[in-house]
PDB file of C-alpha atoms in Angstrom:
ATOM      1  CA  MET F   1     115.753 174.071 134.620  1.00  0.00           C
ATOM      2  CA  ARG F   2     113.305 172.989 137.276  1.00  0.00           C
ATOM      3  CA  THR F   3     111.521 169.815 136.267  1.00  0.00           C
ATOM      4  CA  LYS F   4     108.677 168.053 138.054  1.00  0.00           C
ATOM      5  CA  LEU F   5     107.585 164.735 136.583  1.00  0.00           C
ATOM      6  CA  VAL F   6     104.448 163.089 137.932  1.00  0.00           C
ATOM      7  CA  LEU F   7     102.586 159.842 137.499  1.00  0.00           C
ATOM      8  CA  ALA F   8      99.968 161.310 135.187  1.00  0.00           C
ATOM      9  CA  SER F   9     102.622 162.339 132.682  1.00  0.00           C
ATOM     10  CA  LEU F  10     104.130 158.861 132.743  1.00  0.00           C
ATOM     11  CA  ALA F  11     100.956 157.406 131.276  1.00  0.00           C
ATOM     12  CA  GLY F  12     101.829 158.952 127.935  1.00  0.00           C
ATOM     13  CA  ALA F  13     105.177 157.184 127.917  1.00  0.00           C
ATOM     14  CA  THR F  14     103.644 153.769 127.451  1.00  0.00           C
ATOM     15  CA  ALA F  15     103.179 154.448 123.781  1.00  0.00           C
ATOM     16  CA  ILE F  16     106.945 154.661 123.244  1.00  0.00           C
ATOM     17  CA  ALA F  17     108.354 152.482 126.022  1.00  0.00           C
ATOM     18  CA  PHE F  18     108.859 148.777 125.402  1.00  0.00           C
ATOM     19  CA  SER F  19     109.164 145.941 127.893  1.00  0.00           C
ATOM     20  CA  PHE F  20     111.756 143.468 126.743  1.00  0.00           C
ATOM     21  CA  PRO F  21     111.207 139.731 127.312  1.00  0.00           C
ATOM     22  CA  ALA F  22     112.891 138.007 130.253  1.00  0.00           C
ATOM     23  CA  LEU F  23     116.435 137.062 129.386  1.00  0.00           C
ATOM     24  CA  SER F  24     118.446 133.922 129.988  1.00  0.00           C
ATOM     25  CA  ALA F  25     121.125 132.191 127.931  1.00  0.00           C
ATOM     26  CA  ASP F  26     121.551 128.475 127.316  1.00  0.00           C
ATOM     27  CA  THR F  27     124.883 128.715 125.493  1.00  0.00           C
ATOM     28  CA  ALA F  28     127.937 130.965 125.380  1.00  0.00           C
ATOM     29  CA  GLN F  29     126.953 132.300 121.954  1.00  0.00           C
ATOM     30  CA  ASP F  30     123.429 133.009 123.184  1.00  0.00           C
ATOM     31  CA  PHE F  31     124.834 134.953 126.140  1.00  0.00           C
ATOM     32  CA  VAL F  32     127.152 136.970 123.890  1.00  0.00           C
ATOM     33  CA  ASN F  33     124.299 137.771 121.509  1.00  0.00           C
ATOM     34  CA  LYS F  34     121.973 139.025 124.236  1.00  0.00           C
ATOM     35  CA  ALA F  35     124.613 140.797 126.315  1.00  0.00           C
ATOM     36  CA  ALA F  36     126.065 142.569 123.282  1.00  0.00           C
ATOM     37  CA  VAL F  37     122.695 143.758 121.997  1.00  0.00           C
ATOM     38  CA  GLY F  38     121.703 144.947 125.468  1.00  0.00           C
ATOM     39  CA  GLY F  39     124.999 146.758 125.895  1.00  0.00           C
ATOM     40  CA  MET F  40     124.716 148.464 122.508  1.00  0.00           C
ATOM     41  CA  PHE F  41     121.196 149.596 123.341  1.00  0.00           C
ATOM     42  CA  GLU F  42     122.403 151.103 126.645  1.00  0.00           C
ATOM     43  CA  VAL F  43     125.125 153.115 124.922  1.00  0.00           C
ATOM     44  CA  GLN F  44     123.092 154.259 121.918  1.00  0.00           C
ATOM     45  CA  SER F  45     119.964 155.214 123.880  1.00  0.00           C
ATOM     46  CA  SER F  46     122.023 156.966 126.544  1.00  0.00           C
ATOM     47  CA  LYS F  47     123.937 158.993 123.979  1.00  0.00           C
ATOM     48  CA  LEU F  48     120.550 160.310 122.866  1.00  0.00           C
ATOM     49  CA  ALA F  49     119.690 161.114 126.493  1.00  0.00           C
ATOM     50  CA  GLU F  50     122.792 163.242 126.976  1.00  0.00           C
ATOM     51  CA  SER F  51     121.309 165.862 124.664  1.00  0.00           C
ATOM     52  CA  ALA F  52     117.574 165.073 124.599  1.00  0.00           C
ATOM     53  CA  ALA F  53     116.784 164.551 128.312  1.00  0.00           C
ATOM     54  CA  ALA F  54     115.354 167.351 130.438  1.00  0.00           C
ATOM     55  CA  ASP F  55     116.088 166.121 133.969  1.00  0.00           C
ATOM     56  CA  ASP F  56     119.646 166.470 135.291  1.00  0.00           C
ATOM     57  CA  ASN F  57     119.450 163.119 137.069  1.00  0.00           C
ATOM     58  CA  VAL F  58     118.480 161.427 133.817  1.00  0.00           C
ATOM     59  CA  LYS F  59     121.392 163.093 132.037  1.00  0.00           C
ATOM     60  CA  GLY F  60     123.794 162.051 134.784  1.00  0.00           C
ATOM     61  CA  PHE F  61     122.540 158.484 134.630  1.00  0.00           C
ATOM     62  CA  ALA F  62     122.916 158.481 130.852  1.00  0.00           C
ATOM     63  CA  ARG F  63     126.541 159.637 131.060  1.00  0.00           C
ATOM     64  CA  MET F  64     127.255 156.805 133.462  1.00  0.00           C
ATOM     65  CA  MET F  65     125.593 154.330 131.093  1.00  0.00           C
ATOM     66  CA  VAL F  66     127.767 155.435 128.174  1.00  0.00           C
ATOM     67  CA  THR F  67     130.951 155.133 130.220  1.00  0.00           C
ATOM     68  CA  ASP F  68     130.191 151.852 132.005  1.00  0.00           C
ATOM     69  CA  HIS F  69     128.576 150.002 129.122  1.00  0.00           C
ATOM     70  CA  THR F  70     131.164 151.096 126.584  1.00  0.00           C
ATOM     71  CA  ALA F  71     133.831 149.550 128.824  1.00  0.00           C
ATOM     72  CA  ALA F  72     131.784 146.374 129.387  1.00  0.00           C
ATOM     73  CA  ASN F  73     131.017 146.052 125.680  1.00  0.00           C
ATOM     74  CA  LYS F  74     134.705 146.236 124.787  1.00  0.00           C
ATOM     75  CA  LYS F  75     135.577 143.604 127.381  1.00  0.00           C
ATOM     76  CA  LEU F  76     132.810 141.297 126.129  1.00  0.00           C
ATOM     77  CA  GLU F  77     134.030 141.706 122.560  1.00  0.00           C
ATOM     78  CA  THR F  78     137.584 140.805 123.603  1.00  0.00           C
ATOM     79  CA  ILE F  79     136.501 137.666 125.468  1.00  0.00           C
ATOM     80  CA  ALA F  80     134.171 136.612 122.658  1.00  0.00           C
ATOM     81  CA  GLY F  81     137.002 136.959 120.144  1.00  0.00           C
ATOM     82  CA  GLU F  82     139.265 134.790 122.279  1.00  0.00           C
ATOM     83  CA  GLN F  83     136.506 132.175 122.470  1.00  0.00           C
ATOM     84  CA  LYS F  84     135.846 132.291 118.697  1.00  0.00           C
ATOM     85  CA  LEU F  85     132.321 133.575 119.245  1.00  0.00           C
ATOM     86  CA  ASN F  86     130.505 136.069 117.039  1.00  0.00           C
ATOM     87  CA  VAL F  87     129.530 139.487 118.400  1.00  0.00           C
ATOM     88  CA  PRO F  88     126.398 141.169 116.948  1.00  0.00           C
ATOM     89  CA  LYS F  89     127.105 144.490 115.276  1.00  0.00           C
ATOM     90  CA  ALA F  90     123.536 145.805 115.251  1.00  0.00           C
ATOM     91  CA  LEU F  91     120.492 145.892 117.520  1.00  0.00           C
ATOM     92  CA  ASP F  92     117.708 143.361 117.157  1.00  0.00           C
ATOM     93  CA  ALA F  93     114.334 144.563 115.867  1.00  0.00           C
ATOM     94  CA  GLU F  94     112.785 145.156 119.290  1.00  0.00           C
ATOM     95  CA  HIS F  95     115.647 147.225 120.694  1.00  0.00           C
ATOM     96  CA  GLN F  96     115.914 149.149 117.422  1.00  0.00           C
ATOM     97  CA  ALA F  97     112.214 149.979 117.534  1.00  0.00           C
ATOM     98  CA  THR F  98     112.617 151.384 121.046  1.00  0.00           C
ATOM     99  CA  LEU F  99     115.664 153.382 119.998  1.00  0.00           C
ATOM    100  CA  ASP F 100     113.774 154.806 117.022  1.00  0.00           C
ATOM    101  CA  LYS F 101     110.957 155.960 119.301  1.00  0.00           C
ATOM    102  CA  LEU F 102     113.422 157.572 121.717  1.00  0.00           C
ATOM    103  CA  ASN F 103     115.092 159.307 118.804  1.00  0.00           C
ATOM    104  CA  GLY F 104     111.845 161.134 118.109  1.00  0.00           C
ATOM    105  CA  ALA F 105     111.375 162.456 121.650  1.00  0.00           C
ATOM    106  CA  LYS F 106     112.880 165.384 123.518  1.00  0.00           C
ATOM    107  CA  GLY F 107     112.723 167.000 126.952  1.00  0.00           C
ATOM    108  CA  GLU F 108     110.270 165.597 129.460  1.00  0.00           C
ATOM    109  CA  SER F 109     108.710 163.346 126.814  1.00  0.00           C
ATOM    110  CA  PHE F 110     112.110 161.766 126.304  1.00  0.00           C
ATOM    111  CA  ASP F 111     112.600 161.272 130.036  1.00  0.00           C
ATOM    112  CA  GLN F 112     109.195 159.633 130.358  1.00  0.00           C
ATOM    113  CA  ALA F 113     110.162 157.091 127.688  1.00  0.00           C
ATOM    114  CA  TYR F 114     113.855 156.629 128.489  1.00  0.00           C
ATOM    115  CA  VAL F 115     113.502 155.902 132.205  1.00  0.00           C
ATOM    116  CA  PRO F 116     110.963 153.027 131.899  1.00  0.00           C
ATOM    117  CA  ALA F 117     112.962 151.595 128.988  1.00  0.00           C
ATOM    118  CA  GLN F 118     116.144 151.687 131.073  1.00  0.00           C
ATOM    119  CA  SER F 119     114.381 150.166 134.059  1.00  0.00           C
ATOM    120  CA  ASP F 120     113.118 147.270 131.932  1.00  0.00           C
ATOM    121  CA  ALA F 121     116.483 146.843 130.222  1.00  0.00           C
ATOM    122  CA  HIS F 122     118.354 146.665 133.518  1.00  0.00           C
ATOM    123  CA  ASP F 123     115.890 144.199 135.008  1.00  0.00           C
ATOM    124  CA  GLU F 124     116.576 141.956 132.024  1.00  0.00           C
ATOM    125  CA  ALA F 125     120.335 142.535 132.094  1.00  0.00           C
ATOM    126  CA  VAL F 126     120.571 141.674 135.788  1.00  0.00           C
ATOM    127  CA  SER F 127     118.565 138.497 135.165  1.00  0.00           C
ATOM    128  CA  LEU F 128     120.745 137.521 132.183  1.00  0.00           C
ATOM    129  CA  PHE F 129     124.067 138.122 133.926  1.00  0.00           C
ATOM    130  CA  GLU F 130     122.930 136.627 137.221  1.00  0.00           C
ATOM    131  CA  ASN F 131     121.743 133.421 135.569  1.00  0.00           C
ATOM    132  CA  TYR F 132     124.789 133.042 133.348  1.00  0.00           C
ATOM    133  CA  SER F 133     127.262 133.771 136.150  1.00  0.00           C
ATOM    134  CA  ARG F 134     125.676 130.857 138.011  1.00  0.00           C
ATOM    135  CA  ASP F 135     124.835 128.362 135.253  1.00  0.00           C
ATOM    136  CA  GLY F 136     126.847 129.430 132.198  1.00  0.00           C
ATOM    137  CA  ASP F 137     128.756 126.973 130.027  1.00  0.00           C
ATOM    138  CA  ASN F 138     131.891 129.101 129.422  1.00  0.00           C
ATOM    139  CA  ALA F 139     134.292 129.839 132.279  1.00  0.00           C
ATOM    140  CA  GLN F 140     135.597 133.155 130.950  1.00  0.00           C
ATOM    141  CA  LEU F 141     132.141 134.486 130.168  1.00  0.00           C
ATOM    142  CA  LYS F 142     130.852 133.306 133.544  1.00  0.00           C
ATOM    143  CA  ALA F 143     133.642 135.293 135.207  1.00  0.00           C
ATOM    144  CA  PHE F 144     132.795 138.328 133.064  1.00  0.00           C
ATOM    145  CA  ALA F 145     129.125 138.040 134.009  1.00  0.00           C
ATOM    146  CA  ALA F 146     129.942 137.766 137.714  1.00  0.00           C
ATOM    147  CA  GLU F 147     132.337 140.715 137.545  1.00  0.00           C
ATOM    148  CA  THR F 148     129.868 142.938 135.675  1.00  0.00           C
ATOM    149  CA  LEU F 149     126.777 142.033 137.704  1.00  0.00           C
ATOM    150  CA  PRO F 150     127.392 144.407 140.672  1.00  0.00           C
ATOM    151  CA  THR F 151     127.634 147.370 138.301  1.00  0.00           C
ATOM    152  CA  LEU F 152     124.398 146.357 136.581  1.00  0.00           C
ATOM    153  CA  LYS F 153     122.654 146.060 139.939  1.00  0.00           C
ATOM    154  CA  MET F 154     123.917 149.528 140.891  1.00  0.00           C
ATOM    155  CA  HIS F 155     122.515 150.885 137.618  1.00  0.00           C
ATOM    156  CA  GLN F 156     119.237 149.081 138.300  1.00  0.00           C
ATOM    157  CA  GLU F 157     118.943 150.678 141.740  1.00  0.00           C
ATOM    158  CA  LYS F 158     119.690 154.159 140.414  1.00  0.00           C
ATOM    159  CA  ILE F 159     117.170 154.006 137.575  1.00  0.00           C
ATOM    160  CA  GLN F 160     114.535 152.654 139.978  1.00  0.00           C
ATOM    161  CA  THR F 161     115.130 155.673 142.223  1.00  0.00           C
ATOM    162  CA  ILE F 162     114.732 158.032 139.284  1.00  0.00           C
ATOM    163  CA  ALA F 163     111.593 156.170 138.195  1.00  0.00           C
ATOM    164  CA  LYS F 164     110.046 156.571 141.652  1.00  0.00           C
ATOM    165  CA  ILE F 165     110.627 160.307 141.520  1.00  0.00           C
ATOM    166  CA  MET F 166     109.004 160.480 138.096  1.00  0.00           C
ATOM    167  CA  GLU F 167     106.011 158.454 139.231  1.00  0.00           C
ATOM    168  CA  GLY F 168     105.111 161.207 141.658  1.00  0.00           C
ATOM    169  CA  GLN F 169     106.049 159.200 144.742  1.00  0.00           C
ATOM    170  CA  THR F 170     108.663 161.936 145.300  1.00  0.00           C
ATOM    171  CA  THR F 171     109.198 165.438 143.967  1.00  0.00           C
ATOM    172  CA  THR F 172     111.973 167.967 143.642  1.00  0.00           C
ATOM    173  CA  GLY F 173     109.986 170.552 145.584  1.00  0.00           C
ATOM    174  CA  SER F 174     111.071 172.004 148.915  1.00  0.00           C
ATOM    175  CA  THR F 175     109.270 171.977 152.237  1.00  0.00           C
ATOM    176  CA  GLU F 176     110.060 174.443 154.982  1.00  0.00           C
ATOM    177  CA  GLY F 177     110.569 172.709 158.322  1.00  0.00           C
ATOM    178  CA  ALA F 178     109.734 169.207 157.114  1.00  0.00           C
ATOM    179  CA  ALA F 179     111.880 166.235 158.109  1.00  0.00           C
ATOM    180  CA  PRO F 180     113.980 164.414 155.477  1.00  0.00           C
ATOM    181  CA  VAL F 181     113.440 160.659 155.123  1.00  0.00           C
ATOM    182  CA  SER F 182     116.269 158.309 156.094  1.00  0.00           C
ATOM    183  CA  GLY F 183     117.449 155.756 153.533  1.00  0.00           C
ATOM    184  CA  ALA F 184     120.244 154.717 151.182  1.00  0.00           C
ATOM    185  CA  ASN F 185     120.922 157.809 149.081  1.00  0.00           C
ATOM    186  CA  SER F 186     122.212 157.243 145.533  1.00  0.00           C
ATOM    187  CA  PHE F 187     122.539 160.945 144.640  1.00  0.00           C
ATOM    188  CA  THR F 188     126.089 162.177 144.134  1.00  0.00           C
ATOM    189  CA  GLU F 189     127.137 165.482 145.694  1.00  0.00           C
ATOM    190  CA  ALA F 190     126.832 167.217 142.316  1.00  0.00           C
ATOM    191  CA  GLN F 191     123.365 165.741 141.732  1.00  0.00           C
ATOM    192  CA  ALA F 192     122.280 166.743 145.246  1.00  0.00           C
ATOM    193  CA  LYS F 193     123.421 170.314 144.623  1.00  0.00           C
ATOM    194  CA  ASP F 194     121.565 170.429 141.301  1.00  0.00           C
ATOM    195  CA  ARG F 195     118.326 169.186 142.849  1.00  0.00           C
ATOM    196  CA  ILE F 196     118.541 171.684 145.698  1.00  0.00           C
ATOM    197  CA  GLU F 197     119.186 174.535 143.259  1.00  0.00           C
ATOM    198  CA  ASN F 198     116.295 173.347 141.086  1.00  0.00           C
ATOM    199  CA  ALA F 199     114.068 173.607 144.162  1.00  0.00           C
ATOM    200  CA  GLY F 200     114.765 177.358 144.302  1.00  0.00           C
ATOM    201  CA  TYR F 201     117.850 177.645 146.507  1.00  0.00           C
ATOM    202  CA  SER F 202     121.095 179.449 145.700  1.00  0.00           C
ATOM    203  CA  GLY F 203     124.578 179.524 147.181  1.00  0.00           C
ATOM    204  CA  VAL F 204     124.437 175.841 148.081  1.00  0.00           C
ATOM    205  CA  SER F 205     127.567 174.893 150.009  1.00  0.00           C
ATOM    206  CA  GLY F 206     129.036 172.519 152.594  1.00  0.00           C
ATOM    207  CA  LEU F 207     127.112 169.479 151.380  1.00  0.00           C
ATOM    208  CA  ALA F 208     127.867 166.273 153.285  1.00  0.00           C
ATOM    209  CA  LYS F 209     125.926 163.028 153.587  1.00  0.00           C
ATOM    210  CA  ASP F 210     124.996 162.111 157.173  1.00  0.00           C
ATOM    211  CA  ASP F 211     124.613 158.658 158.740  1.00  0.00           C
ATOM    212  CA  ASN F 212     120.958 158.528 157.663  1.00  0.00           C
ATOM    213  CA  GLY F 213     121.787 158.984 153.984  1.00  0.00           C
ATOM    214  CA  VAL F 214     120.672 162.635 153.926  1.00  0.00           C
ATOM    215  CA  TRP F 215     122.681 165.292 152.115  1.00  0.00           C
ATOM    216  CA  ARG F 216     122.913 168.380 154.375  1.00  0.00           C
ATOM    217  CA  GLY F 217     124.394 171.806 153.781  1.00  0.00           C
ATOM    218  CA  GLN F 218     123.734 175.521 153.728  1.00  0.00           C
ATOM    219  CA  ALA F 219     121.958 177.664 151.144  1.00  0.00           C
ATOM    220  CA  THR F 220     120.047 180.883 150.612  1.00  0.00           C
ATOM    221  CA  LYS F 221     116.389 181.304 149.706  1.00  0.00           C
ATOM    222  CA  ASP F 222     114.389 184.540 149.521  1.00  0.00           C
ATOM    223  CA  GLY F 223     117.428 186.363 150.877  1.00  0.00           C
ATOM    224  CA  LYS F 224     117.580 184.202 154.022  1.00  0.00           C
ATOM    225  CA  ALA F 225     120.269 181.730 155.061  1.00  0.00           C
ATOM    226  CA  VAL F 226     118.880 178.244 155.650  1.00  0.00           C
ATOM    227  CA  SER F 227     120.059 174.761 156.489  1.00  0.00           C
ATOM    228  CA  VAL F 228     119.023 172.540 153.595  1.00  0.00           C
ATOM    229  CA  ALA F 229     118.683 168.754 153.213  1.00  0.00           C
ATOM    230  CA  LEU F 230     118.061 166.298 150.377  1.00  0.00           C
ATOM    231  CA  ASP F 231     116.856 162.779 151.204  1.00  0.00           C
ATOM    232  CA  TYR F 232     117.111 159.631 149.118  1.00  0.00           C
ATOM    233  CA  GLN F 233     113.609 160.166 147.717  1.00  0.00           C
ATOM    234  CA  GLY F 234     114.590 163.532 146.230  1.00  0.00           C
ATOM    235  CA  HIS F 235     112.758 165.671 148.804  1.00  0.00           C
ATOM    236  CA  VAL F 236     114.422 169.008 149.512  1.00  0.00           C
ATOM    237  CA  THR F 237     113.724 170.360 153.004  1.00  0.00           C
ATOM    238  CA  SER F 238     115.056 173.373 154.864  1.00  0.00           C
ATOM    239  CA  GLN F 239     115.137 175.170 158.192  1.00  0.00           C
ATOM    240  CA  SER F 240     115.954 178.795 158.919  1.00  0.00           C
ATOM    241  CA  GLU F 241     119.301 179.324 160.590  1.00  0.00           C
TER     242      GLU F 241
END
């Protein structure tokens, strides 16, 4: 399915996307409460995205969220148990309200709500874990926060890239003869192939990322063999061979 999401369509997402308050934790129990609720929201909302999302990049991101946050949640629960701290078993009202809104959306409407919600949630998670890893009052939880932080920052970067594409700053369209833009490319090989195919190419093969962060390979379009490229912004470009 070829999907093009633009800034105008994002305006409608504001009705179902929430911005969570800035997070910090003064005590170990406070950190556990906020980290656990945030982690549960990531898993539950992303399980919805696996079936409700329209864009392949959103679905791929959601699968990663389920895997990574399920593992982090289990580790947090283990450490909290060792420290005799309570772990919340349900979302707070604000996260639950966002989840309920997501549960009523599907396709592009879901994407337009899920991506801003994930961007906000990861901004807050990075802030929470960064602050606690530096100033926390429990050694084991500080170590957990420091260990988990790089993964959260990676998630934050990926969802920001997806958000930029949705905002219309980039598109999945193709441009004959145009030059790809250099930059750190977070697309996996499978995601790059999907985006190129969604732009109307077939027989995509030989994909490799060059020193400029551009995925390059070969493909066919309109019966002609072409050299194809995908840059970090999601632009697909090609040249006749």
